[in-house]
């Protein structure tokens, strides 16, 4: 567990400990004595249920809130538990080597004098959010809502970065689909489409959550000051949501193009097969006629009958080959 306590002057004090040791008990005891203008940010990474239950008792969290934080399978959402606001969101990053979108989850509990963040997954937006708060101490005047804004801002920036990487992967896939090589990229397209759908599941439900924060439960004075910052995050998220929807539609178009190309390849193959079958049909026909062994056949006893038959077969086959080549069948 990490606990950062901010005072009125914007100074911070970091306490790192493991529940339920003495340092953690002292940090939690100090939380109960925070004054106006002070707030604490408690950070947990992949906690056990016992740790969360113990912390919930100290912070007065609702049991349903604890249940949501323990089971990391929540859709992005925003809920109220008394005077505590709970926000669930998905962390997201793009793995270049695997061309895959990986997701984690984070729950934020915003109280009067504290923020509790519970992270599941590899990526930790809290570290970057803390760095941004240290670089802009004036944001701390918003209290716990400054942490909520910073974490949302970092998560949405990560969405935007991942969307750009997915766009680059899609562009490479498009170049491969429309290249001269006859390689079927259907599996790669479906794989990327599955990743984009996972991306949409993280971004799309978060849009109304952030929009709802613009009319948040804080006082009117707080809303007037913080609304521009939340609106900025909402605008970035909305732009990313449009980008992800566009990527999904483009993947549908690329898949249709790949299927059309596969159909074209099959038609080309059938035309070539049909052309060669027509070319070989003429020698087969001539040989078949002269192989019936009738006694009275034209030129049967002629000295040059055999060369004439072979020449006829070669000339007719060559004429068909030339005609098919001219029309692009061969």
PDB file of N, CA, C and O in Angstrom, residues 21-70:
ATOM      1  N   UNK A  21       0.671  -3.884   8.760  1.00  0.00           N
ATOM      2  CA  UNK A  21       1.779  -3.560   9.650  1.00  0.00           C
ATOM      3  C   UNK A  21       1.547  -2.210  10.342  1.00  0.00           C
ATOM      4  O   UNK A  21       0.587  -1.489  10.060  1.00  0.00           O
ATOM      5  N   UNK A  22       2.453  -1.874  11.254  1.00  0.00           N
ATOM      6  CA  UNK A  22       2.279  -0.706  12.117  1.00  0.00           C
ATOM      7  C   UNK A  22       2.269   0.592  11.326  1.00  0.00           C
ATOM      8  O   UNK A  22       1.504   1.514  11.623  1.00  0.00           O
ATOM      9  N   UNK A  23       3.120   0.682  10.283  1.00  0.00           N
ATOM     10  CA  UNK A  23       3.168   1.908   9.473  1.00  0.00           C
ATOM     11  C   UNK A  23       1.837   2.174   8.794  1.00  0.00           C
ATOM     12  O   UNK A  23       1.374   3.321   8.721  1.00  0.00           O
ATOM     13  N   UNK A  24       1.202   1.124   8.330  1.00  0.00           N
ATOM     14  CA  UNK A  24      -0.109   1.291   7.691  1.00  0.00           C
ATOM     15  C   UNK A  24      -1.165   1.722   8.702  1.00  0.00           C
ATOM     16  O   UNK A  24      -2.015   2.569   8.413  1.00  0.00           O
ATOM     17  N   UNK A  25      -1.119   1.142   9.875  1.00  0.00           N
ATOM     18  CA  UNK A  25      -2.103   1.522  10.907  1.00  0.00           C
ATOM     19  C   UNK A  25      -1.943   2.989  11.285  1.00  0.00           C
ATOM     20  O   UNK A  25      -2.927   3.702  11.477  1.00  0.00           O
ATOM     21  N   UNK A  26      -0.701   3.439  11.390  1.00  0.00           N
ATOM     22  CA  UNK A  26      -0.474   4.845  11.717  1.00  0.00           C
ATOM     23  C   UNK A  26      -0.946   5.759  10.584  1.00  0.00           C
ATOM     24  O   UNK A  26      -1.524   6.826  10.846  1.00  0.00           O
ATOM     25  N   UNK A  27      -0.718   5.330   9.315  1.00  0.00           N
ATOM     26  CA  UNK A  27      -1.160   6.141   8.183  1.00  0.00           C
ATOM     27  C   UNK A  27      -2.675   6.234   8.145  1.00  0.00           C
ATOM     28  O   UNK A  27      -3.249   7.311   7.915  1.00  0.00           O
ATOM     29  N   UNK A  28      -3.353   5.109   8.398  1.00  0.00           N
ATOM     30  CA  UNK A  28      -4.815   5.118   8.384  1.00  0.00           C
ATOM     31  C   UNK A  28      -5.373   5.921   9.560  1.00  0.00           C
ATOM     32  O   UNK A  28      -6.408   6.592   9.438  1.00  0.00           O
ATOM     33  N   UNK A  29      -4.691   5.855  10.689  1.00  0.00           N
ATOM     34  CA  UNK A  29      -5.125   6.650  11.833  1.00  0.00           C
ATOM     35  C   UNK A  29      -5.007   8.132  11.524  1.00  0.00           C
ATOM     36  O   UNK A  29      -5.858   8.941  11.922  1.00  0.00           O
ATOM     37  N   UNK A  30      -3.960   8.488  10.795  1.00  0.00           N
ATOM     38  CA  UNK A  30      -3.779   9.892  10.434  1.00  0.00           C
ATOM     39  C   UNK A  30      -4.865  10.365   9.472  1.00  0.00           C
ATOM     40  O   UNK A  30      -5.248  11.536   9.478  1.00  0.00           O
ATOM     41  N   UNK A  31      -5.377   9.432   8.642  1.00  0.00           N
ATOM     42  CA  UNK A  31      -6.436   9.812   7.700  1.00  0.00           C
ATOM     43  C   UNK A  31      -7.657  10.336   8.441  1.00  0.00           C
ATOM     44  O   UNK A  31      -8.341  11.249   7.967  1.00  0.00           O
ATOM     45  N   UNK A  32      -7.946   9.739   9.600  1.00  0.00           N
ATOM     46  CA  UNK A  32      -9.140  10.143  10.340  1.00  0.00           C
ATOM     47  C   UNK A  32      -8.983  11.534  10.966  1.00  0.00           C
ATOM     48  O   UNK A  32      -9.960  12.148  11.371  1.00  0.00           O
ATOM     49  N   UNK A  33      -7.729  12.030  11.028  1.00  0.00           N
ATOM     50  CA  UNK A  33      -7.513  13.340  11.636  1.00  0.00           C
ATOM     51  C   UNK A  33      -7.174  14.431  10.633  1.00  0.00           C
ATOM     52  O   UNK A  33      -6.666  15.483  11.034  1.00  0.00           O
ATOM     53  N   UNK A  34      -7.446  14.192   9.353  1.00  0.00           N
ATOM     54  CA  UNK A  34      -7.125  15.206   8.345  1.00  0.00           C
ATOM     55  C   UNK A  34      -8.023  16.431   8.512  1.00  0.00           C
ATOM     56  O   UNK A  34      -9.218  16.313   8.809  1.00  0.00           O
ATOM     57  N   UNK A  35      -7.438  17.601   8.294  1.00  0.00           N
ATOM     58  CA  UNK A  35      -8.184  18.853   8.410  1.00  0.00           C
ATOM     59  C   UNK A  35      -8.593  19.355   7.044  1.00  0.00           C
ATOM     60  O   UNK A  35      -8.215  18.791   6.017  1.00  0.00           O
ATOM     61  N   UNK A  36      -9.369  20.436   7.042  1.00  0.00           N
ATOM     62  CA  UNK A  36      -9.779  21.045   5.777  1.00  0.00           C
ATOM     63  C   UNK A  36      -8.550  21.479   4.987  1.00  0.00           C
ATOM     64  O   UNK A  36      -7.612  22.068   5.544  1.00  0.00           O
ATOM     65  N   UNK A  37      -8.585  21.194   3.690  1.00  0.00           N
ATOM     66  CA  UNK A  37      -7.451  21.525   2.833  1.00  0.00           C
ATOM     67  C   UNK A  37      -6.440  20.403   2.729  1.00  0.00           C
ATOM     68  O   UNK A  37      -5.525  20.468   1.911  1.00  0.00           O
ATOM     69  N   UNK A  38      -6.573  19.361   3.559  1.00  0.00           N
ATOM     70  CA  UNK A  38      -5.689  18.201   3.486  1.00  0.00           C
ATOM     71  C   UNK A  38      -6.473  17.010   2.957  1.00  0.00           C
ATOM     72  O   UNK A  38      -7.674  16.870   3.231  1.00  0.00           O
ATOM     73  N   UNK A  39      -5.795  16.172   2.221  1.00  0.00           N
ATOM     74  CA  UNK A  39      -6.424  14.930   1.763  1.00  0.00           C
ATOM     75  C   UNK A  39      -5.337  13.896   1.518  1.00  0.00           C
ATOM     76  O   UNK A  39      -4.149  14.220   1.393  1.00  0.00           O
ATOM     77  N   UNK A  40      -5.756  12.639   1.465  1.00  0.00           N
ATOM     78  CA  UNK A  40      -4.819  11.530   1.289  1.00  0.00           C
ATOM     79  C   UNK A  40      -5.174  10.748   0.036  1.00  0.00           C
ATOM     80  O   UNK A  40      -6.351  10.646  -0.347  1.00  0.00           O
ATOM     81  N   UNK A  41      -4.151  10.209  -0.574  1.00  0.00           N
ATOM     82  CA  UNK A  41      -4.318   9.343  -1.740  1.00  0.00           C
ATOM     83  C   UNK A  41      -3.732   7.978  -1.386  1.00  0.00           C
ATOM     84  O   UNK A  41      -2.520   7.824  -1.226  1.00  0.00           O
ATOM     85  N   UNK A  42      -4.613   6.992  -1.230  1.00  0.00           N
ATOM     86  CA  UNK A  42      -4.207   5.626  -0.884  1.00  0.00           C
ATOM     87  C   UNK A  42      -4.210   4.799  -2.161  1.00  0.00           C
ATOM     88  O   UNK A  42      -5.223   4.742  -2.869  1.00  0.00           O
ATOM     89  N   UNK A  43      -3.080   4.130  -2.432  1.00  0.00           N
ATOM     90  CA  UNK A  43      -2.936   3.373  -3.683  1.00  0.00           C
ATOM     91  C   UNK A  43      -2.690   1.901  -3.365  1.00  0.00           C
ATOM     92  O   UNK A  43      -1.780   1.555  -2.602  1.00  0.00           O
ATOM     93  N   UNK A  44      -3.504   1.036  -3.978  1.00  0.00           N
ATOM     94  CA  UNK A  44      -3.356  -0.409  -3.835  1.00  0.00           C
ATOM     95  C   UNK A  44      -3.194  -1.038  -5.221  1.00  0.00           C
ATOM     96  O   UNK A  44      -3.855  -0.611  -6.178  1.00  0.00           O
ATOM     97  N   UNK A  45      -2.345  -2.065  -5.314  1.00  0.00           N
ATOM     98  CA  UNK A  45      -2.126  -2.779  -6.571  1.00  0.00           C
ATOM     99  C   UNK A  45      -2.415  -4.258  -6.356  1.00  0.00           C
ATOM    100  O   UNK A  45      -1.769  -4.906  -5.525  1.00  0.00           O
ATOM    101  N   UNK A  46      -3.426  -4.775  -7.091  1.00  0.00           N
ATOM    102  CA  UNK A  46      -3.823  -6.190  -7.001  1.00  0.00           C
ATOM    103  C   UNK A  46      -3.965  -6.640  -5.542  1.00  0.00           C
ATOM    104  O   UNK A  46      -3.311  -7.603  -5.098  1.00  0.00           O
ATOM    105  N   UNK A  47      -4.797  -5.963  -4.757  1.00  0.00           N
ATOM    106  CA  UNK A  47      -4.902  -6.317  -3.335  1.00  0.00           C
ATOM    107  C   UNK A  47      -5.734  -7.580  -3.143  1.00  0.00           C
ATOM    108  O   UNK A  47      -6.529  -7.975  -4.008  1.00  0.00           O
ATOM    109  N   UNK A  48      -5.552  -8.189  -1.997  1.00  0.00           N
ATOM    110  CA  UNK A  48      -6.396  -9.327  -1.629  1.00  0.00           C
ATOM    111  C   UNK A  48      -7.712  -8.814  -1.043  1.00  0.00           C
ATOM    112  O   UNK A  48      -7.840  -7.639  -0.680  1.00  0.00           O
ATOM    113  N   UNK A  49      -8.664  -9.706  -0.917  1.00  0.00           N
ATOM    114  CA  UNK A  49      -9.963  -9.299  -0.365  1.00  0.00           C
ATOM    115  C   UNK A  49      -9.834  -8.897   1.101  1.00  0.00           C
ATOM    116  O   UNK A  49     -10.481  -7.943   1.551  1.00  0.00           O
ATOM    117  N   UNK A  50      -8.974  -9.589   1.828  1.00  0.00           N
ATOM    118  CA  UNK A  50      -8.778  -9.246   3.247  1.00  0.00           C
ATOM    119  C   UNK A  50      -8.205  -7.838   3.404  1.00  0.00           C
ATOM    120  O   UNK A  50      -8.616  -7.082   4.288  1.00  0.00           O
ATOM    121  N   UNK A  51      -7.261  -7.483   2.540  1.00  0.00           N
ATOM    122  CA  UNK A  51      -6.682  -6.145   2.609  1.00  0.00           C
ATOM    123  C   UNK A  51      -7.739  -5.081   2.336  1.00  0.00           C
ATOM    124  O   UNK A  51      -7.803  -4.052   3.022  1.00  0.00           O
ATOM    125  N   UNK A  52      -8.563  -5.325   1.324  1.00  0.00           N
ATOM    126  CA  UNK A  52      -9.596  -4.342   0.979  1.00  0.00           C
ATOM    127  C   UNK A  52     -10.648  -4.234   2.074  1.00  0.00           C
ATOM    128  O   UNK A  52     -11.128  -3.134   2.383  1.00  0.00           O
ATOM    129  N   UNK A  53     -11.015  -5.372   2.652  1.00  0.00           N
ATOM    130  CA  UNK A  53     -12.018  -5.339   3.723  1.00  0.00           C
ATOM    131  C   UNK A  53     -11.496  -4.540   4.909  1.00  0.00           C
ATOM    132  O   UNK A  53     -12.209  -3.715   5.500  1.00  0.00           O
ATOM    133  N   UNK A  54     -10.237  -4.755   5.261  1.00  0.00           N
ATOM    134  CA  UNK A  54      -9.648  -4.017   6.379  1.00  0.00           C
ATOM    135  C   UNK A  54      -9.590  -2.526   6.082  1.00  0.00           C
ATOM    136  O   UNK A  54      -9.920  -1.693   6.936  1.00  0.00           O
ATOM    137  N   UNK A  55      -9.198  -2.185   4.868  1.00  0.00           N
ATOM    138  CA  UNK A  55      -9.116  -0.774   4.497  1.00  0.00           C
ATOM    139  C   UNK A  55     -10.508  -0.154   4.417  1.00  0.00           C
ATOM    140  O   UNK A  55     -10.711   1.011   4.786  1.00  0.00           O
ATOM    141  N   UNK A  56     -11.489  -0.937   3.937  1.00  0.00           N
ATOM    142  CA  UNK A  56     -12.853  -0.427   3.839  1.00  0.00           C
ATOM    143  C   UNK A  56     -13.424  -0.092   5.212  1.00  0.00           C
ATOM    144  O   UNK A  56     -14.177   0.878   5.374  1.00  0.00           O
ATOM    145  N   UNK A  57     -13.080  -0.882   6.195  1.00  0.00           N
ATOM    146  CA  UNK A  57     -13.552  -0.599   7.558  1.00  0.00           C
ATOM    147  C   UNK A  57     -12.978   0.723   8.055  1.00  0.00           C
ATOM    148  O   UNK A  57     -13.668   1.486   8.746  1.00  0.00           O
ATOM    149  N   UNK A  58     -11.728   0.989   7.728  1.00  0.00           N
ATOM    150  CA  UNK A  58     -11.099   2.246   8.164  1.00  0.00           C
ATOM    151  C   UNK A  58     -11.691   3.444   7.437  1.00  0.00           C
ATOM    152  O   UNK A  58     -11.862   4.520   8.025  1.00  0.00           O
ATOM    153  N   UNK A  59     -12.023   3.272   6.143  1.00  0.00           N
ATOM    154  CA  UNK A  59     -12.505   4.392   5.337  1.00  0.00           C
ATOM    155  C   UNK A  59     -14.023   4.477   5.279  1.00  0.00           C
ATOM    156  O   UNK A  59     -14.561   5.455   4.744  1.00  0.00           O
ATOM    157  N   UNK A  60     -14.701   3.456   5.796  1.00  0.00           N
ATOM    158  CA  UNK A  60     -16.164   3.468   5.785  1.00  0.00           C
ATOM    159  C   UNK A  60     -16.754   3.203   4.407  1.00  0.00           C
ATOM    160  O   UNK A  60     -17.795   3.777   4.064  1.00  0.00           O
ATOM    161  N   UNK A  61     -16.118   2.326   3.636  1.00  0.00           N
ATOM    162  CA  UNK A  61     -16.626   2.016   2.296  1.00  0.00           C
ATOM    163  C   UNK A  61     -17.769   1.017   2.372  1.00  0.00           C
ATOM    164  O   UNK A  61     -17.814   0.146   3.251  1.00  0.00           O
ATOM    165  N   UNK A  62     -18.669   1.115   1.418  1.00  0.00           N
ATOM    166  CA  UNK A  62     -19.811   0.214   1.341  1.00  0.00           C
ATOM    167  C   UNK A  62     -19.325  -1.174   0.923  1.00  0.00           C
ATOM    168  O   UNK A  62     -18.409  -1.301   0.091  1.00  0.00           O
ATOM    169  N   UNK A  63     -19.932  -2.257   1.444  1.00  0.00           N
ATOM    170  CA  UNK A  63     -19.510  -3.620   1.050  1.00  0.00           C
ATOM    171  C   UNK A  63     -19.611  -3.874  -0.453  1.00  0.00           C
ATOM    172  O   UNK A  63     -18.780  -4.605  -1.008  1.00  0.00           O
ATOM    173  N   UNK A  64     -20.617  -3.292  -1.103  1.00  0.00           N
ATOM    174  CA  UNK A  64     -20.730  -3.476  -2.549  1.00  0.00           C
ATOM    175  C   UNK A  64     -19.573  -2.809  -3.286  1.00  0.00           C
ATOM    176  O   UNK A  64     -19.119  -3.296  -4.325  1.00  0.00           O
ATOM    177  N   UNK A  65     -19.099  -1.696  -2.749  1.00  0.00           N
ATOM    178  CA  UNK A  65     -17.936  -1.034  -3.346  1.00  0.00           C
ATOM    179  C   UNK A  65     -16.703  -1.919  -3.229  1.00  0.00           C
ATOM    180  O   UNK A  65     -15.901  -2.020  -4.171  1.00  0.00           O
ATOM    181  N   UNK A  66     -16.555  -2.567  -2.099  1.00  0.00           N
ATOM    182  CA  UNK A  66     -15.426  -3.480  -1.900  1.00  0.00           C
ATOM    183  C   UNK A  66     -15.525  -4.659  -2.864  1.00  0.00           C
ATOM    184  O   UNK A  66     -14.539  -5.088  -3.464  1.00  0.00           O
ATOM    185  N   UNK A  67     -16.729  -5.176  -3.021  1.00  0.00           N
ATOM    186  CA  UNK A  67     -16.928  -6.301  -3.946  1.00  0.00           C
ATOM    187  C   UNK A  67     -16.543  -5.928  -5.370  1.00  0.00           C
ATOM    188  O   UNK A  67     -15.884  -6.697  -6.077  1.00  0.00           O
ATOM    189  N   UNK A  68     -16.923  -4.727  -5.812  1.00  0.00           N
ATOM    190  CA  UNK A  68     -16.545  -4.265  -7.154  1.00  0.00           C
ATOM    191  C   UNK A  68     -15.044  -4.132  -7.302  1.00  0.00           C
ATOM    192  O   UNK A  68     -14.476  -4.434  -8.360  1.00  0.00           O
ATOM    193  N   UNK A  69     -14.383  -3.678  -6.236  1.00  0.00           N
ATOM    194  CA  UNK A  69     -12.936  -3.479  -6.312  1.00  0.00           C
ATOM    195  C   UNK A  69     -12.184  -4.798  -6.314  1.00  0.00           C
ATOM    196  O   UNK A  69     -11.118  -4.907  -6.922  1.00  0.00           O
ATOM    197  N   UNK A  70     -12.709  -5.805  -5.645  1.00  0.00           N
ATOM    198  CA  UNK A  70     -12.032  -7.100  -5.587  1.00  0.00           C
ATOM    199  C   UNK A  70     -12.137  -7.833  -6.911  1.00  0.00           C
ATOM    200  O   UNK A  70     -11.140  -8.361  -7.429  1.00  0.00           O
TER     201      UNK A  70
END
